[in-house]
């Protein structure tokens, strides 16, 4: 079996070693080396030449959960299944990141740090939990994990997805018609949607205006879902109290971008849930073995839907 590997960053050795151990006997070529006729391609943000040079493959594995970057590649061969990562160690990381952001807000960690630095002993009034609803945009693999992590704290939890869900303890909203009611219940709005033609620009002024006054936006999905200028205007006007941002329209975030030094924004460099080599390779190798036996696999991307 021939595998073409085009891994993220400078991690080629780790990916090759893990893959060789998981699929003994497979011949692994690391891009820009490309076998004549690979069986599978494992890629992250592939360059346009990759598919042109690689020829037909049985399946393409995307080395991440979000597939917007691969779907934009003009040379992506039609009809070949694209298989994304499902959790693969990212759900626990996402649950940690979002829980930290929600609790920092709810327990007012920043306000107490400022009081400490001012040498002031002051007890602030507590938030009512009933007024601290957490709304999760996107209730897929990661959204569900975040809801599970937050549940023991007793915040009211709502989720918005394309199709309606039944999850104990979670109010399910679906489709554009139910978005306004969902937003109105979200004191904290966690974005875990894929970037698709229907979600890009979704969090614009009109959507942000529907959130309760003083709301907190946590975007851990993709930068292009948020309209940057509208977010800054809402923060400046105090309609939103804070934003926790891990993803941006342009990454790295350009040095002059107003997000960097905004007093109501906490940002991180796209690290809320990173791709873990060993977990990802174990998942992909198991799926390749299933495909080789003629069995079906989960995580196949619906290209028309965009995720
Ligand atoms: N920051 C990071 O480090 C990081 C890491 C990993 C992933 N991510 C991002 O997180 C996203 C979510 O990952 P996941 O694994 O949870 O994906 P997923 O399992 O595919 O879940 C996507 C969810 O979004 C919903 N959705 C999609 N389009 C919608 C629309 N137009 N209206 C309403 N709901 C819609 C889906 O609804 P249905 O359930 O009805 O289909 C589903 O619940 C990824 O696409 C990626 O962009 C970020």
Coordinates of C-alpha atoms and ligand atoms in Angstrom, one line a residue:
X1 CA 0.0 0.0 0.0
X2 CA 1.3 3.5 -0.9
X3 CA 0.5 6.5 1.2
X4 CA 1.2 10.1 0.4
X5 CA 1.7 12.1 3.6
X6 CA 1.5 15.9 3.7
X7 CA 1.4 16.7 7.4
X8 CA 1.1 20.0 9.2
X9 CA 4.1 22.2 10.1
X10 CA 7.4 20.5 10.7
X11 CA 6.0 17.3 12.2
X12 CA 6.8 15.0 9.2
X13 CA 9.1 12.7 11.1
X14 CA 6.6 12.1 13.9
X15 CA 3.8 11.4 11.5
X16 CA 5.9 9.1 9.4
X17 CA 7.1 7.1 12.4
X18 CA 3.6 6.7 13.9
X19 CA 2.1 5.8 10.5
X20 CA 4.8 3.2 9.8
X21 CA 4.2 1.6 13.2
X22 CA 0.4 1.6 12.8
X23 CA 0.5 0.2 9.2
X24 CA 3.5 -2.0 8.9
X25 CA 4.3 -2.7 5.3
X26 CA 2.9 0.5 3.9
X27 CA 5.2 2.6 1.8
X28 CA 5.0 6.2 3.0
X29 CA 6.1 9.2 0.9
X30 CA 6.3 12.6 2.5
X31 CA 5.3 15.5 0.2
X32 CA 6.8 16.9 -2.0
X33 CA 8.0 13.4 -2.7
X34 CA 5.0 11.7 -4.3
X35 CA 4.5 8.1 -5.3
X36 CA 3.2 7.3 -8.8
X37 CA -0.1 5.9 -7.8
X38 CA -0.8 6.3 -4.0
X39 CA -3.7 4.4 -2.4
X40 CA -4.4 7.1 0.2
X41 CA -3.4 10.7 0.8
X42 CA -3.1 12.1 4.3
X43 CA -3.1 15.9 4.0
X44 CA -3.4 19.2 5.8
X45 CA -4.1 22.4 3.8
X46 CA -2.7 20.7 0.6
X47 CA -1.1 22.8 -2.1
X48 CA -3.0 22.8 -5.4
X49 CA -0.2 20.8 -7.1
X50 CA -0.6 17.9 -4.7
X51 CA -3.7 16.3 -6.2
X52 CA -2.5 17.1 -9.7
X53 CA 0.7 15.1 -9.1
X54 CA -0.6 12.4 -6.9
X55 CA -3.2 11.0 -9.3
X56 CA -6.3 9.1 -8.2
X57 CA -6.5 7.8 -4.6
X58 CA -9.0 5.6 -2.8
X59 CA -9.6 8.2 -0.1
X60 CA -8.2 11.5 1.2
X61 CA -7.7 11.9 5.0
X62 CA -7.8 15.4 6.3
X63 CA -5.5 15.8 9.3
X64 CA -7.9 18.0 11.2
X65 CA -11.6 18.2 12.0
X66 CA -12.4 21.3 9.9
X67 CA -12.3 20.6 6.1
X68 CA -12.9 24.1 4.7
X69 CA -9.2 24.4 3.6
X70 CA -9.2 21.2 1.7
X71 CA -12.6 21.8 0.0
X72 CA -11.2 25.1 -1.3
X73 CA -8.4 23.3 -3.2
X74 CA -9.2 23.7 -6.9
X75 CA -7.5 20.4 -7.9
X76 CA -9.4 18.3 -5.3
X77 CA -10.5 15.2 -7.3
X78 CA -14.2 14.7 -7.6
X79 CA -15.8 11.6 -6.3
X80 CA -13.0 10.6 -3.9
X81 CA -14.1 10.3 -0.3
X82 CA -12.7 12.9 2.1
X83 CA -12.4 11.7 5.6
X84 CA -12.0 14.1 8.5
X85 CA -10.7 13.5 12.0
X86 CA -13.4 12.8 14.6
X87 CA -12.3 13.8 18.1
X88 CA -8.9 12.0 17.9
X89 CA -8.0 13.7 21.2
X90 CA -9.4 17.1 20.3
X91 CA -12.7 16.9 22.2
X92 CA -11.0 16.8 25.6
X93 CA -8.8 19.7 24.7
X94 CA -11.8 21.7 23.4
X95 CA -13.7 20.9 26.6
X96 CA -10.8 22.2 28.7
X97 CA -10.4 25.4 26.8
X98 CA -14.0 26.3 26.7
X99 CA -14.6 25.4 30.4
X100 CA -11.7 27.5 31.4
X101 CA -13.1 30.5 29.4
X102 CA -16.6 30.1 30.8
X103 CA -15.4 29.7 34.4
X104 CA -13.0 32.7 34.2
X105 CA -15.9 34.7 33.1
X106 CA -18.5 33.3 35.6
X107 CA -16.1 33.6 38.6
X108 CA -14.8 36.9 37.4
X109 CA -11.1 35.9 37.5
X110 CA -10.0 39.1 35.6
X111 CA -12.0 41.5 37.9
X112 CA -10.5 39.8 41.0
X113 CA -7.0 40.0 39.5
X114 CA -7.5 43.7 38.9
X115 CA -8.8 44.2 42.5
X116 CA -5.8 42.3 43.9
X117 CA -3.4 44.5 41.9
X118 CA -5.2 47.6 43.2
X119 CA -4.8 46.3 46.7
X120 CA -8.6 46.2 47.2
X121 CA -10.6 43.7 49.3
X122 CA -14.0 43.7 47.6
X123 CA -16.6 41.0 47.2
X124 CA -18.4 41.4 43.9
X125 CA -22.1 40.2 43.6
X126 CA -22.3 36.7 42.2
X127 CA -23.9 36.0 38.9
X128 CA -27.1 34.0 39.0
X129 CA -26.5 30.7 37.2
X130 CA -30.0 30.9 35.7
X131 CA -28.9 34.1 33.9
X132 CA -25.6 32.5 32.7
X133 CA -26.9 30.4 29.8
X134 CA -24.2 28.9 27.6
X135 CA -25.2 28.5 24.0
X136 CA -23.2 26.2 21.8
X137 CA -23.3 26.9 18.1
X138 CA -22.7 23.6 16.4
X139 CA -23.6 20.4 18.3
X140 CA -21.3 17.9 16.6
X141 CA -18.4 15.9 18.0
X142 CA -16.8 18.9 19.7
X143 CA -20.0 20.8 20.7
X144 CA -21.3 17.7 22.5
X145 CA -18.0 17.3 24.3
X146 CA -18.1 20.9 25.5
X147 CA -21.7 20.5 26.7
X148 CA -20.8 17.4 28.6
X149 CA -17.9 19.2 30.3
X150 CA -20.0 22.2 31.3
X151 CA -23.1 20.2 32.5
X152 CA -21.8 19.5 36.1
X153 CA -21.6 23.2 36.8
X154 CA -25.3 23.7 36.3
X155 CA -25.3 26.4 33.7
X156 CA -28.4 26.3 31.4
X157 CA -27.1 24.8 28.2
X158 CA -28.5 25.3 24.7
X159 CA -27.2 24.1 21.3
X160 CA -27.9 25.1 17.8
X161 CA -27.4 22.8 14.9
X162 CA -28.7 22.2 11.4
X163 CA -30.8 19.2 12.5
X164 CA -32.6 19.0 15.8
X165 CA -31.0 16.9 18.6
X166 CA -32.2 15.2 21.7
X167 CA -29.6 15.4 24.4
X168 CA -30.5 15.3 28.1
X169 CA -30.0 18.7 29.8
X170 CA -29.5 20.5 26.5
X171 CA -32.1 22.7 24.9
X172 CA -31.9 22.0 21.2
X173 CA -32.4 24.7 18.6
X174 CA -32.1 24.1 14.8
X175 CA -32.1 26.0 11.6
X176 CA -32.1 29.7 10.8
X177 CA -35.6 30.3 12.2
X178 CA -34.6 29.2 15.7
X179 CA -31.3 31.1 15.8
X180 CA -32.7 34.3 17.3
X181 CA -34.3 32.5 20.3
X182 CA -31.1 30.5 20.8
X183 CA -28.9 33.7 20.7
X184 CA -31.3 35.4 23.2
X185 CA -30.6 32.6 25.7
X186 CA -26.8 32.7 25.3
X187 CA -25.0 34.8 27.9
X188 CA -22.0 32.9 26.7
X189 CA -21.9 32.0 23.0
X190 CA -19.5 29.2 22.1
X191 CA -18.9 28.9 18.3
X192 CA -18.1 25.3 17.2
X193 CA -19.5 25.4 13.7
X194 CA -17.7 24.4 10.6
X195 CA -16.8 27.1 8.1
X196 CA -19.2 26.7 5.2
X197 CA -21.0 29.0 2.8
X198 CA -23.9 29.1 5.3
X199 CA -21.8 29.9 8.4
X200 CA -19.3 32.4 7.1
X201 CA -20.2 35.8 8.4
X202 CA -23.0 34.4 10.5
X203 CA -21.9 36.2 13.6
X204 CA -22.4 39.7 12.3
X205 CA -23.9 42.8 14.0
X206 CA -27.5 41.5 13.7
X207 CA -26.6 38.2 15.4
X208 CA -24.4 39.8 18.1
X209 CA -27.2 42.3 18.8
X210 CA -29.5 39.4 19.7
X211 CA -27.3 38.2 22.5
X212 CA -28.1 39.3 26.1
X213 CA -26.4 42.5 27.1
X214 CA -22.9 41.8 28.4
X215 CA -22.5 38.5 26.6
X216 CA -19.2 36.7 26.0
X217 CA -18.3 35.2 22.6
X218 CA -15.9 32.3 22.6
X219 CA -14.9 31.5 19.0
X220 CA -13.0 28.2 18.7
X221 CA -14.2 27.2 15.3
X222 CA -13.0 29.4 12.4
X223 CA -12.3 33.1 12.2
X224 CA -14.4 33.8 9.1
X225 CA -17.6 32.9 11.0
X226 CA -17.3 36.2 12.8
X227 CA -17.4 39.7 11.2
X228 CA -14.4 41.3 13.0
X229 CA -15.6 44.9 12.7
X230 CA -19.0 44.0 14.1
X231 CA -17.4 42.2 17.0
X232 CA -15.2 45.2 17.9
X233 CA -18.1 47.6 17.6
X234 CA -20.2 45.4 20.0
X235 CA -17.3 45.2 22.5
X236 CA -16.6 48.9 22.3
X237 CA -20.2 49.7 22.9
X238 CA -20.4 47.3 25.9
X239 CA -23.1 45.2 24.3
X240 CA -20.6 42.3 24.6
X241 CA -18.5 42.2 27.7
X242 CA -15.7 40.0 26.3
X243 CA -14.5 37.8 23.5
X244 CA -12.2 34.8 23.8
X245 CA -10.8 34.1 20.4
X246 CA -8.7 31.2 19.2
X247 CA -9.2 31.5 15.5
X248 CA -9.0 34.3 13.0
X249 CA -9.7 35.3 9.4
X250 CA -6.0 35.5 8.8
X251 CA -3.6 33.4 10.8
X252 CA -1.2 34.3 12.2
X253 CA -3.2 37.3 13.3
X254 CA -1.5 40.3 11.6
X255 CA 0.5 42.4 14.0
X256 CA -1.6 45.6 13.4
X257 CA -5.0 43.8 14.0
X258 CA -7.1 45.6 16.6
X259 CA -7.9 42.3 18.4
X260 CA -4.3 42.1 19.7
X261 CA -4.6 44.9 22.2
X262 CA -8.3 45.1 22.8
X263 CA -9.0 45.2 26.6
X264 CA -12.1 43.0 26.3
X265 CA -10.4 40.3 24.1
X266 CA -8.4 37.3 25.2
X267 CA -6.8 35.6 22.3
X268 CA -4.7 32.5 21.7
X269 CA -2.9 31.3 18.5
X270 CA -5.3 28.5 17.3
X271 CA -4.4 26.1 20.1
X272 CA -7.7 25.2 21.7
X273 CA -7.6 21.7 20.2
X274 CA -4.5 20.7 18.3
X275 CA -4.2 17.6 16.1
X276 CA -2.4 14.9 18.2
X277 CA -0.2 12.7 16.0
X278 CA -0.6 9.3 17.8
X279 CA -4.4 9.6 18.3
X280 CA -4.9 10.8 14.8
X281 CA -2.7 8.1 13.2
X282 CA -4.5 5.4 15.3
X283 CA -7.9 6.6 14.0
X284 CA -6.7 6.9 10.4
X285 CA -5.0 3.5 10.4
X286 CA -8.1 1.8 11.7
X287 CA -10.2 3.4 9.0
X288 CA -7.7 2.4 6.3
X289 CA -7.9 -1.2 7.5
X290 CA -11.7 -1.0 7.3
X291 CA -11.6 0.5 3.8
X292 CA -9.2 -2.3 2.7
X293 CA -11.7 -4.9 3.9
X294 CA -14.4 -3.2 1.9
X295 CA -16.2 -1.8 5.1
X296 CA -17.6 1.6 5.6
X297 CA -16.1 4.3 7.8
X298 CA -17.5 7.3 9.7
X299 CA -16.3 10.9 9.3
X300 CA -16.8 11.1 5.5
X301 CA -17.3 14.7 4.5
X302 CA -20.5 15.7 2.6
X303 CA -19.0 18.0 0.0
X304 CA -22.3 19.7 -0.8
X305 CA -22.9 20.5 2.8
X306 CA -19.4 21.6 3.3
X307 CA -18.6 19.6 6.4
Ligands
LIG1 N1 -9.7 25.8 17.1 C1 -9.3 24.6 17.0 O1 -8.2 24.3 17.4 C2 -10.2 23.6 16.3 C3 -9.9 22.3 16.4 C4 -10.8 21.4 15.8 C5 -11.9 21.8 15.1 N2 -12.2 23.1 15.1 C6 -13.4 23.6 14.4 O2 -14.5 23.1 15.0 C7 -15.5 22.7 14.0 C8 -16.5 21.7 14.6 O3 -15.8 20.4 14.7 P1 -16.7 19.1 15.0 O4 -15.7 18.0 14.9 O5 -17.5 19.2 16.2 O6 -17.6 19.1 13.7 P2 -19.0 18.3 13.4 O7 -19.0 17.1 14.2 O8 -19.1 18.2 11.9 O9 -20.1 19.3 14.0 C9 -20.5 20.4 13.3 C10 -21.8 20.9 13.9 O10 -22.2 22.1 13.3 C11 -23.6 22.1 12.8 N3 -23.8 22.9 11.6 C12 -23.1 22.9 10.5 N4 -23.6 23.8 9.6 C13 -24.6 24.4 10.2 C14 -25.5 25.4 9.9 N5 -25.5 25.9 8.7 N6 -26.5 25.7 10.8 C15 -26.5 25.2 12.0 N7 -25.7 24.2 12.4 C16 -24.7 23.8 11.5 C17 -23.8 20.6 12.5 O11 -25.2 20.3 12.6 P3 -25.8 18.9 12.4 O12 -25.4 18.1 13.6 O13 -27.2 19.1 12.3 O14 -25.2 18.3 11.1 C18 -23.0 19.9 13.7 O15 -23.8 19.9 14.8 C19 -14.6 22.2 12.9 O16 -15.3 22.3 11.6 C20 -13.5 23.1 12.9 O17 -13.7 24.3 12.1 C21 -11.4 24.1 15.6

